[in-house]
Coordinates of C-alpha atoms in Angstrom, one line a residue:
M10 CA -0.1 0.4 0.1
V11 CA 2.5 2.5 1.1
N12 CA 4.9 1.4 -2.6
Y13 CA 1.6 2.6 -4.0
I14 CA 0.8 5.8 -2.9
K15 CA 4.8 6.3 -4.1
K16 CA 4.3 5.3 -6.7
W17 CA 1.3 8.5 -7.3
N18 CA 2.9 9.9 -5.7
T19 CA 4.1 12.0 -8.2
L20 CA 4.5 16.2 -9.8
R21 CA 2.0 15.5 -12.3
N22 CA -1.0 13.8 -9.6
Q23 CA -0.5 17.0 -7.1
L24 CA -1.0 19.6 -9.8
L25 CA -3.8 17.8 -11.9
V26 CA -4.9 16.9 -8.5
V27 CA -4.1 20.4 -6.4
Y28 CA -5.6 22.0 -10.0
L29 CA -9.0 20.4 -10.4
L30 CA -9.0 20.9 -6.0
V31 CA -8.4 24.9 -6.7
M32 CA -11.5 24.4 -9.2
F33 CA -13.9 22.7 -7.3
I34 CA -13.5 25.6 -4.6
V35 CA -13.4 28.6 -7.7
L36 CA -16.2 26.6 -8.7
F37 CA -17.7 26.1 -5.4
I38 CA -16.7 30.2 -4.6
V39 CA -18.4 31.6 -7.7
S40 CA -20.7 29.9 -7.4
T41 CA -22.0 31.4 -3.9
I42 CA -21.1 34.7 -4.2
T43 CA -23.3 34.8 -7.2
Y44 CA -26.1 33.0 -5.7
I45 CA -25.4 35.0 -3.5
L46 CA -25.8 38.4 -5.1
V47 CA -28.4 37.6 -6.7
E48 CA -30.0 36.9 -4.4
D49 CA -29.5 40.0 -3.2
L50 CA -30.7 42.0 -6.2
L51 CA -33.5 40.9 -6.4
Q52 CA -34.5 41.4 -3.2
G53 CA -32.3 44.8 -3.4
N54 CA -34.7 45.5 -6.2
A55 CA -37.5 44.7 -3.8
E56 CA -37.0 46.0 -2.1
E57 CA -36.2 49.7 -2.8
Q58 CA -39.7 48.8 -4.5
I59 CA -41.5 47.9 -0.9
K60 CA -39.2 51.2 -0.1
Q61 CA -40.6 53.6 -3.3
T62 CA -44.5 52.0 -2.5
V63 CA -44.0 52.7 1.2
I64 CA -42.4 56.4 0.8
E65 CA -44.9 57.5 -1.8
S66 CA -47.6 55.9 0.6
S67 CA -46.8 58.1 3.4
G68 CA -46.9 60.9 1.4
R69 CA -50.2 60.1 0.3
Y70 CA -50.9 60.3 4.0
D71 CA -48.5 63.7 4.1
S72 CA -51.6 64.8 1.3
L73 CA -54.2 63.8 3.5
F74 CA -53.5 65.1 6.7
E75 CA -52.6 68.6 4.9
Q76 CA -55.1 69.0 3.8
L77 CA -57.0 68.7 7.5
N78 CA -53.8 71.7 8.2
M79 CA -55.6 73.4 5.2
V80 CA -58.9 73.5 5.6
T81 CA -59.6 74.2 10.3
K82 CA -56.9 76.8 9.1
Q83 CA -60.0 78.4 6.3
V84 CA -61.8 78.2 9.9
L85 CA -59.2 80.1 12.8
T86 CA -58.8 82.4 10.7
N87 CA -62.8 83.2 9.3
E88 CA -63.0 85.9 10.1
E89 CA -66.1 85.8 11.9
V90 CA -65.0 82.9 13.8
Q91 CA -61.8 85.7 15.1
D92 CA -64.4 88.1 16.7
A93 CA -66.4 85.5 18.0
L94 CA -62.7 83.9 20.3
L95 CA -62.1 87.9 20.7
M96 CA -64.4 89.6 22.4
E97 CA -65.2 85.9 24.4
S98 CA -60.9 86.5 25.1
K99 CA -62.3 89.9 26.8
G100 CA -65.5 88.5 28.5
E101 CA -68.7 89.0 26.1
I102 CA -70.0 85.2 25.9
T103 CA -71.5 85.0 22.4
S104 CA -74.9 85.4 21.6
F105 CA -77.2 82.4 20.2
N106 CA -77.7 83.9 16.9
N107 CA -73.7 84.3 17.0
R108 CA -73.0 80.8 17.5
Q109 CA -75.7 79.7 15.6
S110 CA -74.1 81.8 12.0
L111 CA -71.0 79.8 13.6
I112 CA -71.8 77.2 12.3
S113 CA -73.4 78.1 9.4
T114 CA -69.9 79.1 8.2
T115 CA -68.7 76.3 9.5
N116 CA -70.3 73.4 7.8
L117 CA -70.2 75.6 4.3
I118 CA -66.1 75.1 4.9
Q119 CA -66.4 72.1 5.8
A120 CA -68.8 70.7 3.0
N121 CA -65.6 71.8 1.1
A122 CA -63.5 69.0 2.1
D123 CA -63.3 65.6 2.3
G124 CA -63.5 63.5 5.7
I125 CA -64.4 66.0 7.8
Y126 CA -67.1 65.8 9.5
S127 CA -67.5 67.9 12.7
I128 CA -65.7 71.0 13.8
E129 CA -65.5 71.8 17.3
L130 CA -64.4 75.4 18.5
Y131 CA -63.7 76.5 22.3
N132 CA -62.4 79.3 23.7
K133 CA -59.1 79.8 25.6
A134 CA -61.3 78.9 29.2
Y135 CA -61.8 75.8 26.8
Q136 CA -65.8 76.5 26.9
R137 CA -67.3 74.8 23.5
I138 CA -68.7 77.5 21.8
I139 CA -70.3 75.3 18.5
P140 CA -71.8 73.4 19.1
I141 CA -74.2 74.4 21.3
D142 CA -73.9 72.6 24.2
S143 CA -71.6 72.9 27.7
T144 CA -68.8 70.5 26.9
V145 CA -65.9 72.1 28.5
L146 CA -62.3 70.7 26.6
L147 CA -61.2 69.3 29.0
D148 CA -64.3 67.1 29.3
R149 CA -63.6 65.9 25.5
V150 CA -60.0 65.2 25.7
D151 CA -56.9 64.8 27.0
P152 CA -55.4 67.5 29.3
R153 CA -51.9 66.0 27.6
W154 CA -53.5 68.0 24.1
I155 CA -53.8 70.2 25.2
I156 CA -50.2 70.6 26.9
R157 CA -48.5 69.3 23.0
A158 CA -51.1 72.6 21.6
N159 CA -49.2 75.2 23.6
D160 CA -46.2 74.3 23.2
Q161 CA -47.5 73.4 19.0
G162 CA -48.2 77.7 18.9
G163 CA -50.9 76.6 16.4
Q164 CA -49.8 73.3 14.3
L165 CA -52.3 71.0 13.5
V166 CA -52.1 67.8 16.6
W167 CA -52.7 64.7 16.0
L168 CA -55.3 63.2 18.3
G169 CA -55.9 60.1 17.2
E170 CA -59.1 58.0 18.2
D171 CA -62.2 59.9 19.4
P172 CA -63.4 58.3 23.0
L173 CA -67.0 58.6 21.6
D174 CA -66.3 57.2 19.0
Q175 CA -63.9 54.6 17.0
N176 CA -65.6 56.0 13.8
Y177 CA -64.0 58.8 13.8
F178 CA -60.8 60.7 14.1
L179 CA -60.2 64.0 16.3
V180 CA -56.9 66.4 15.1
G181 CA -57.2 70.2 16.4
R182 CA -55.1 72.8 17.0
Q183 CA -54.2 75.7 18.6
I184 CA -56.4 78.9 17.6
N185 CA -53.7 82.2 18.0
L186 CA -56.4 86.1 17.6
I187 CA -55.1 88.1 14.8
D188 CA -56.9 91.4 15.3
D189 CA -55.1 90.8 19.6
N190 CA -51.5 90.1 18.1
F191 CA -52.0 86.9 17.3
R192 CA -52.5 86.1 21.6
H193 CA -53.9 82.8 22.8
G194 CA -58.0 82.9 21.6
G195 CA -58.8 79.3 22.1
Y196 CA -58.8 75.5 20.3
I197 CA -60.7 73.7 17.4
I198 CA -61.0 70.4 17.1
A199 CA -61.9 68.7 14.1
R200 CA -64.0 65.9 14.5
V201 CA -62.4 63.4 10.5
N202 CA -63.9 60.5 9.3
R203 CA -62.1 56.6 9.5
N204 CA -62.6 56.1 6.1
Y205 CA -60.8 58.9 5.2
F206 CA -57.0 57.3 6.1
Q207 CA -58.0 54.4 4.0
L208 CA -55.4 51.7 2.0
N209 CA -55.2 51.1 -1.4
P210 CA -58.4 49.6 -2.5
N211 CA -55.4 46.4 -3.8
Q212 CA -54.3 46.5 -0.5
Q213 CA -58.1 47.2 1.2
N214 CA -59.4 44.1 -0.5
G215 CA -56.9 41.7 0.4
E216 CA -54.9 41.4 -3.7
T217 CA -52.1 41.4 -1.7
D218 CA -50.0 39.5 1.0
D219 CA -48.4 42.7 1.8
I220 CA -49.4 44.0 5.3
T221 CA -49.7 47.7 5.9
I222 CA -49.9 49.1 9.4
L223 CA -50.2 53.3 9.3
V224 CA -49.8 53.8 13.2
D225 CA -49.3 57.3 15.4
E226 CA -46.0 58.7 17.2
M227 CA -48.1 57.3 20.3
N228 CA -47.3 53.5 17.8
E229 CA -51.7 54.2 18.2
K230 CA -52.5 52.0 15.4
I231 CA -54.5 54.7 12.1
V232 CA -54.8 52.2 10.1
S233 CA -54.1 48.5 9.2
N234 CA -54.9 46.1 7.5
Y235 CA -54.0 43.4 9.3
H236 CA -55.3 42.4 12.6
G237 CA -53.4 39.0 14.1
E238 CA -51.6 38.7 17.5
D239 CA -48.0 39.8 15.6
F240 CA -49.1 43.7 15.3
E241 CA -46.9 44.5 19.0
K242 CA -43.5 42.1 17.6
I243 CA -43.0 44.4 14.2
L244 CA -43.6 48.2 15.8
E245 CA -41.3 47.0 18.8
T246 CA -38.5 44.9 15.9
E247 CA -35.2 46.9 14.7
S248 CA -33.6 44.5 12.0
E249 CA -34.8 44.3 8.0
K250 CA -36.8 40.7 8.4
I251 CA -39.5 39.7 11.0
D252 CA -41.0 35.8 10.8
I253 CA -44.8 35.8 11.2
N254 CA -47.2 33.2 11.5
E255 CA -43.9 31.2 10.1
Q256 CA -44.3 32.8 7.2
E257 CA -40.3 35.0 6.8
Y258 CA -41.5 38.9 6.1
M259 CA -38.9 42.1 5.2
L260 CA -39.9 44.8 6.4
V261 CA -40.0 48.4 5.1
K262 CA -41.2 51.4 6.6
E263 CA -40.5 54.9 6.9
T264 CA -41.8 58.0 9.1
S265 CA -43.3 61.3 8.6
P266 CA -41.7 64.0 8.7
L267 CA -44.0 66.0 8.7
T268 CA -46.9 64.3 11.1
G269 CA -44.4 62.0 12.4
W270 CA -46.3 58.5 12.1
T271 CA -44.8 55.5 10.8
M272 CA -45.9 53.3 7.9
Y273 CA -44.7 50.1 8.1
N274 CA -44.3 47.4 4.7
L275 CA -44.2 43.8 5.3
S276 CA -43.6 41.5 2.4
P277 CA -43.4 38.2 1.9
V278 CA -39.3 37.1 1.5
N279 CA -40.3 33.8 -0.9
Q280 CA -42.4 36.1 -3.0
L281 CA -39.3 38.6 -3.7
T282 CA -37.5 35.4 -4.2
S283 CA -40.2 33.3 -6.7
G284 CA -36.9 33.4 -9.0
I285 CA -34.0 32.1 -7.4
S286 CA -34.7 28.3 -7.9
T287 CA -33.9 28.7 -11.5
V288 CA -30.3 30.5 -10.7
Q289 CA -29.2 27.4 -8.9
S290 CA -30.1 25.4 -11.8
G291 CA -28.6 27.2 -14.3
I292 CA -24.7 27.5 -12.3
L293 CA -24.7 24.0 -11.0
I294 CA -25.1 23.5 -15.0
A295 CA -22.3 25.5 -15.7
G296 CA -20.4 24.5 -12.5
L297 CA -20.4 20.4 -14.1
I298 CA -19.1 21.0 -17.4
G299 CA -16.7 23.8 -16.1
L300 CA -14.6 20.8 -13.4
I301 CA -15.0 18.6 -16.3
I302 CA -13.2 20.9 -19.1
F303 CA -10.3 22.1 -16.3
F304 CA -9.9 17.6 -15.7
I305 CA -8.6 17.4 -18.7
S306 CA -7.2 20.8 -19.7
S307 CA -5.2 20.3 -16.4
F308 CA -4.5 16.6 -17.0
F309 CA -2.5 17.9 -20.1
L310 CA -0.5 21.1 -18.9
S311 CA 0.4 19.1 -15.5
T312 CA 1.7 17.0 -18.0
F313 CA 3.3 19.2 -20.1
I314 CA 5.4 21.3 -16.8
T315 CA 6.2 18.7 -15.0
K316 CA 9.9 18.3 -16.9
P317 CA 11.4 21.1 -17.0
I318 CA 9.2 22.5 -13.2
T319 CA 12.1 19.0 -12.0
R320 CA 14.9 20.1 -13.5
L321 CA 15.0 23.8 -11.5
T322 CA 13.8 22.5 -8.5
K323 CA 17.5 20.6 -8.6
T324 CA 18.8 23.9 -8.4
M325 CA 17.6 26.2 -6.6
R326 CA 18.4 23.5 -4.0
T327 CA 21.9 24.8 -3.9
A328 CA 20.2 27.8 -2.2
G329 CA 20.5 25.9 0.5
E330 CA 24.1 26.3 1.4
G331 CA 24.4 29.7 2.9
V332 CA 24.4 33.0 0.4
L333 CA 21.8 32.5 -2.2
A334 CA 23.5 31.5 -6.0
H335 CA 22.2 31.7 -9.4
N336 CA 20.4 30.2 -11.1
P337 CA 21.5 28.5 -14.7
V338 CA 19.1 29.3 -17.2
V339 CA 17.7 26.8 -18.1
N340 CA 15.2 26.5 -21.5
S341 CA 12.0 25.5 -21.5
T342 CA 9.0 27.8 -21.9
N343 CA 8.6 31.4 -21.4
E344 CA 7.2 30.8 -18.4
I345 CA 10.1 28.4 -16.3
N346 CA 12.2 31.2 -18.6
E347 CA 10.4 33.7 -15.9
L348 CA 11.1 31.8 -13.0
N349 CA 14.8 30.8 -13.6
Q350 CA 14.4 35.5 -13.5
T351 CA 12.6 35.9 -11.0
Y352 CA 14.9 34.0 -8.6
N353 CA 18.0 34.8 -9.9
Q354 CA 16.3 38.8 -9.7
L355 CA 15.1 37.6 -5.7
A356 CA 18.8 36.0 -4.9
E357 CA 20.4 38.8 -5.9
E358 CA 17.7 41.6 -4.5
T359 CA 18.8 39.0 -1.1
N360 CA 22.2 38.9 -0.9
Y361 CA 21.4 43.3 -1.1
L362 CA 18.9 43.0 1.8
V363 CA 20.8 41.3 3.8
Q364 CA 24.0 42.8 4.1
M365 CA 22.1 46.3 4.1
V366 CA 20.6 44.9 7.4
Y367 CA 23.9 44.2 8.8
E368 CA 25.0 47.6 8.1
K369 CA 21.7 49.5 9.9
E370 CA 22.9 47.2 13.3
I371 CA 25.9 49.1 12.3
I372 CA 25.1 52.0 12.1
K373 CA 22.1 51.3 14.8
N374 CA 24.6 50.3 17.5
R375 CA 26.5 53.6 17.0
T376 CA 23.5 55.8 17.0
E377 CA 22.5 54.1 20.8
L378 CA 26.2 55.0 21.4
K379 CA 25.5 58.5 20.7
A380 CA 22.2 58.7 22.2
L381 CA 23.6 57.5 25.2
Q382 CA 26.2 60.1 25.3
A383 CA 24.1 63.3 24.5
Q384 CA 22.2 62.3 27.5
I385 CA 25.6 62.9 30.3
H386 CA 24.6 66.8 29.2
P387 CA 21.4 67.5 30.6
H388 CA 23.1 64.9 33.8
F389 CA 25.6 67.8 33.5
L390 CA 23.3 71.3 33.2
F391 CA 21.0 70.2 36.5
N392 CA 23.9 69.1 38.4
T393 CA 26.5 72.6 38.2
L394 CA 23.1 74.6 38.4
D395 CA 22.1 72.9 41.4
A396 CA 26.0 73.6 43.2
L397 CA 25.3 77.7 42.0
Y398 CA 22.6 77.2 43.6
W399 CA 23.4 76.2 46.8
S400 CA 27.2 77.6 46.5
L401 CA 25.1 82.0 46.9
D402 CA 22.4 79.8 49.5
E403 CA 25.2 80.1 52.0
K404 CA 26.6 83.3 50.2
E405 CA 23.1 84.6 51.3
E406 CA 22.6 86.0 48.0
E407 CA 18.9 84.3 47.5
E408 CA 17.5 86.2 45.0
L409 CA 20.4 85.3 42.5
A410 CA 19.8 81.9 44.2
N411 CA 16.1 82.1 43.6
V412 CA 16.9 83.1 39.4
V413 CA 19.6 79.8 39.3
L414 CA 16.5 77.3 41.2
A415 CA 14.6 79.1 38.6
M416 CA 15.5 78.3 35.6
S417 CA 17.1 74.2 37.3
E418 CA 13.7 74.2 37.3
L419 CA 12.6 75.8 33.7
F420 CA 15.4 72.8 32.4
R421 CA 13.9 70.3 33.7
Y422 CA 10.4 70.6 32.2
T423 CA 11.8 71.3 29.3
I424 CA 13.7 68.9 28.7
T425 CA 12.0 66.0 28.1
K426 CA 13.3 62.0 28.4
E427 CA 12.7 60.0 26.3
N428 CA 9.9 58.0 28.2
Q429 CA 8.5 61.2 29.6
D430 CA 3.9 61.9 28.9
E431 CA 4.2 65.1 25.5
W432 CA 0.9 65.8 28.3
V433 CA 0.7 68.3 31.4
T434 CA -2.3 69.6 32.9
I435 CA -2.8 74.1 33.0
K436 CA -1.2 73.5 36.9
E437 CA 2.0 72.5 36.4
E438 CA 1.8 74.8 32.5
L439 CA 1.6 77.6 34.9
D440 CA 4.6 77.2 37.4
H441 CA 6.3 76.2 34.6
I442 CA 5.4 80.5 33.1
E443 CA 5.3 81.6 36.9
R444 CA 9.7 80.3 36.5
Y445 CA 10.1 81.9 33.3
M446 CA 8.3 84.9 34.1
K447 CA 11.4 84.8 37.5
I448 CA 14.0 84.8 35.5
M449 CA 13.1 87.7 32.5
R450 CA 12.3 90.2 35.9
M451 CA 16.1 89.9 35.7
R452 CA 15.9 92.0 32.7
F453 CA 12.7 93.7 32.6
G454 CA 13.1 94.3 36.8
D455 CA 9.6 95.2 38.0
R456 CA 8.1 97.0 34.9
L457 CA 7.3 93.7 34.0
N458 CA 4.0 92.2 35.8
W459 CA 1.9 89.2 34.5
E460 CA -1.7 88.4 36.7
K461 CA -3.2 84.1 35.8
D462 CA -6.5 84.6 35.9
V463 CA -8.3 81.1 35.7
D464 CA -10.8 79.0 38.3
P465 CA -9.1 75.6 40.4
E466 CA -11.8 73.6 38.5
W467 CA -9.3 73.3 35.1
L468 CA -6.1 73.3 36.7
D469 CA -6.2 69.5 36.6
V470 CA -6.4 70.4 32.7
K471 CA -4.3 67.6 30.6
I472 CA -2.5 70.7 27.8
P473 CA 0.5 69.5 25.1
K474 CA 3.7 70.4 27.3
L475 CA 5.3 73.4 26.5
M476 CA 1.7 75.1 24.6
V477 CA 1.0 77.8 26.2
Q478 CA 4.5 79.9 27.4
P479 CA 5.8 80.1 23.7
F480 CA 2.8 82.9 23.7
V481 CA 4.1 84.7 26.6
E482 CA 7.6 84.6 25.3
N483 CA 6.3 86.2 22.7
A484 CA 4.2 89.1 23.9
I485 CA 7.2 89.5 26.6
L486 CA 10.3 89.8 23.6
H487 CA 7.5 91.5 20.6
G488 CA 5.1 93.0 22.8
A489 CA 5.9 93.9 26.7
G490 CA 9.3 94.4 26.0
N491 CA 8.4 97.3 23.6
V492 CA 6.9 99.2 25.9
V493 CA 8.3 102.4 27.6
G494 CA 6.9 101.8 31.1
N495 CA 5.3 99.5 32.8
S496 CA 4.0 96.7 30.9
H497 CA 1.3 93.8 31.9
I498 CA 0.6 90.5 30.2
T499 CA -2.5 88.4 31.2
V500 CA -3.0 84.8 30.3
T501 CA -6.3 83.7 31.1
I502 CA -8.4 80.6 31.2
E503 CA -12.3 80.7 30.9
K504 CA -14.3 78.4 30.2
I505 CA -16.7 78.8 26.4
P506 CA -20.6 78.6 27.5
H507 CA -22.6 75.7 25.9
V508 CA -19.5 73.2 24.4
N509 CA -17.2 71.1 26.9
R510 CA -13.9 73.5 25.2
L511 CA -11.7 75.7 27.1
R512 CA -10.1 79.4 26.2
I513 CA -6.3 80.2 26.8
V514 CA -6.0 83.5 25.9
V515 CA -2.5 85.6 26.5
A516 CA -2.5 89.2 26.2
D517 CA 0.1 92.5 26.2
N518 CA 0.3 95.9 25.8
G519 CA 2.3 96.0 23.9
P520 CA 2.3 98.3 20.3
G521 CA 0.9 96.2 19.1
M522 CA 1.3 95.4 15.0
S523 CA -0.6 97.1 11.6
D524 CA -2.6 95.1 10.0
K525 CA -0.3 94.3 7.3
K526 CA 2.2 93.7 9.7
L527 CA -0.1 90.7 11.3
A528 CA -1.1 89.5 7.8
E529 CA 3.2 88.4 7.4
V530 CA 2.7 86.7 10.8
K531 CA -0.8 85.0 10.3
K532 CA 1.5 84.2 7.0
L533 CA 4.9 83.2 8.4
M534 CA 2.9 81.1 11.3
E535 CA 1.6 79.0 8.6
G536 CA 4.9 78.7 7.2
G537 CA 3.6 80.2 3.4
M538 CA 7.3 82.7 4.8
H539 CA 10.4 82.3 5.8
Q540 CA 11.1 81.5 9.4
Q541 CA 13.2 84.4 9.9
K542 CA 11.9 85.1 13.4
K543 CA 12.0 83.4 16.7
H544 CA 8.6 84.5 17.8
G545 CA 7.6 83.8 13.7
L546 CA 9.0 80.2 14.4
A547 CA 7.6 79.9 17.9
L548 CA 4.0 80.0 16.4
Q549 CA 4.4 77.8 13.5
N550 CA 5.3 75.9 16.3
V551 CA 2.5 75.3 18.4
Q552 CA -0.2 75.6 15.3
Q553 CA 2.0 72.0 13.8
R554 CA 1.1 70.7 17.4
L555 CA -2.4 72.3 17.3
R556 CA -3.5 70.4 14.0
M557 CA -1.4 67.1 14.8
Y558 CA -3.4 66.4 18.9
Y559 CA -6.6 68.2 18.3
E560 CA -9.2 67.0 15.3
S561 CA -12.3 69.4 16.3
E562 CA -11.9 72.1 14.0
R563 CA -12.4 74.6 16.7
C564 CA -9.5 73.6 18.9
R565 CA -7.1 73.5 15.4
E566 CA -6.5 77.6 15.4
I567 CA -4.8 79.8 16.6
T568 CA -6.5 82.9 16.8
I569 CA -4.3 87.1 16.4
T570 CA -6.3 90.1 17.4
S571 CA -4.1 93.3 17.8
E572 CA -3.8 97.1 16.5
E573 CA -1.2 99.5 16.7
G574 CA -0.5 101.1 20.4
K575 CA -3.5 98.6 22.5
G576 CA -1.1 95.7 22.5
T577 CA -2.0 91.8 20.8
M578 CA -4.5 89.5 22.2
I579 CA -3.6 85.2 20.8
S580 CA -6.4 82.6 21.5
F581 CA -6.4 79.3 21.4
E582 CA -9.2 76.5 23.2
I583 CA -8.6 72.8 23.9
P584 CA -11.6 70.1 24.6
V585 CA -11.5 69.8 28.6

């Protein structure tokens, strides 16, 4: 048995088996993908058609609702209705004759409108004016509707089913008095026939298996051709498919932005994919024909390429000795010759890459040594400043000692180690500015003043290191430093109302800048000019860091305002 397996374990047979296996897998994958795509295409086209139908149906009900809106608007803007409600708002009771006239007027308007069965008018004290009886609005509808009508400010509001008669729906709205600065004057309620919102004839008569449901904002049914027990299940589902009575349906829903009503349409999935069985048969027959053709082709191809590949394999085995040697040219087909050339190119590039890796390792070792040596310099600087501080402290040179201490702490803050976090708190940044100002007072004396205005609540907010200090430095060197007399610098950190961001502002009372100079600085900050001055380089650096650390557009830009003789203000925003 073992010898029999070894006999058939040839390169040709292996290629043949692999080709057939690959072909089978390819045909299976292609057939599966084709089947899925066709099925999805059929369902997609059907779903798009259903969606369009649902949108048209929803638009039809929007149109019906808009007709009710127009009719009720005609009633409430009627001059006779407005006069009667204006008198009621002033405490005058509408007479019986006037009410009869109002009934005639409203009947005339509703006679030209489809669906409206009757109209009721109430004053702002909830007393009914027409029809003529003593009904109170609070007894007619839920008080929540009155609150909602008041909130809508005159827009038409859907009330749902009439509690007095389920054959009618109610709509209503608040009435505003035109001659009294549109103040609240009362309410109008219209009873609408349920048949006014009936479905299309083919849906109503059961000529289709589709299920159609229309509900209001409170999920109360307005119209439907489905009366099963899964009504609540349909309204609560979030998926595109649902099982009802052991049958799978595709669910499409559309919510109207005008009325807030939601139209549900459920179509049987088996009807949407009724033609898929024909596609299955075609794919199966094509796959079998392709498999037979490929078997014959694979047999001859595997036999044709076996001998030259065997010779090529023997020559490639010499590469196991170490450095990849070039493969000798084999007289064979173009494909084999190209394979030889590809191997030779690969061997050459591999040898080159090995040499490059070796050289890079040497450079890396040298770089690490230089980096280790570079760490000595900050350590030497800190030790030197500490020694100078204690020497001045022993000589009771307190002022100079404090300046040296501030300089040491400033360097420690500025020089960031490789494993040190680039983010600091606002308090740490302000402390760094305080140390910097202490050093600057050695140059400017008492005429240099600064203050910070920040709520303690924001001191622990994280910002990138050295984000504020460059602005303070510019304010001293190019702003306050050019003022004759006292100079003043203010750092303000404030919460922006209604958004979760802080605004950081650095202002000075320096000479300011002209519009031309300000434009040059902004262009310099964006990198549009050569950095000839330090403050332009610092501004550009902070601008680039803001864009690197923050994604929000409001937090990525620096704002500069300046006026000659009044100083300069620079600000930017960060998220809390």
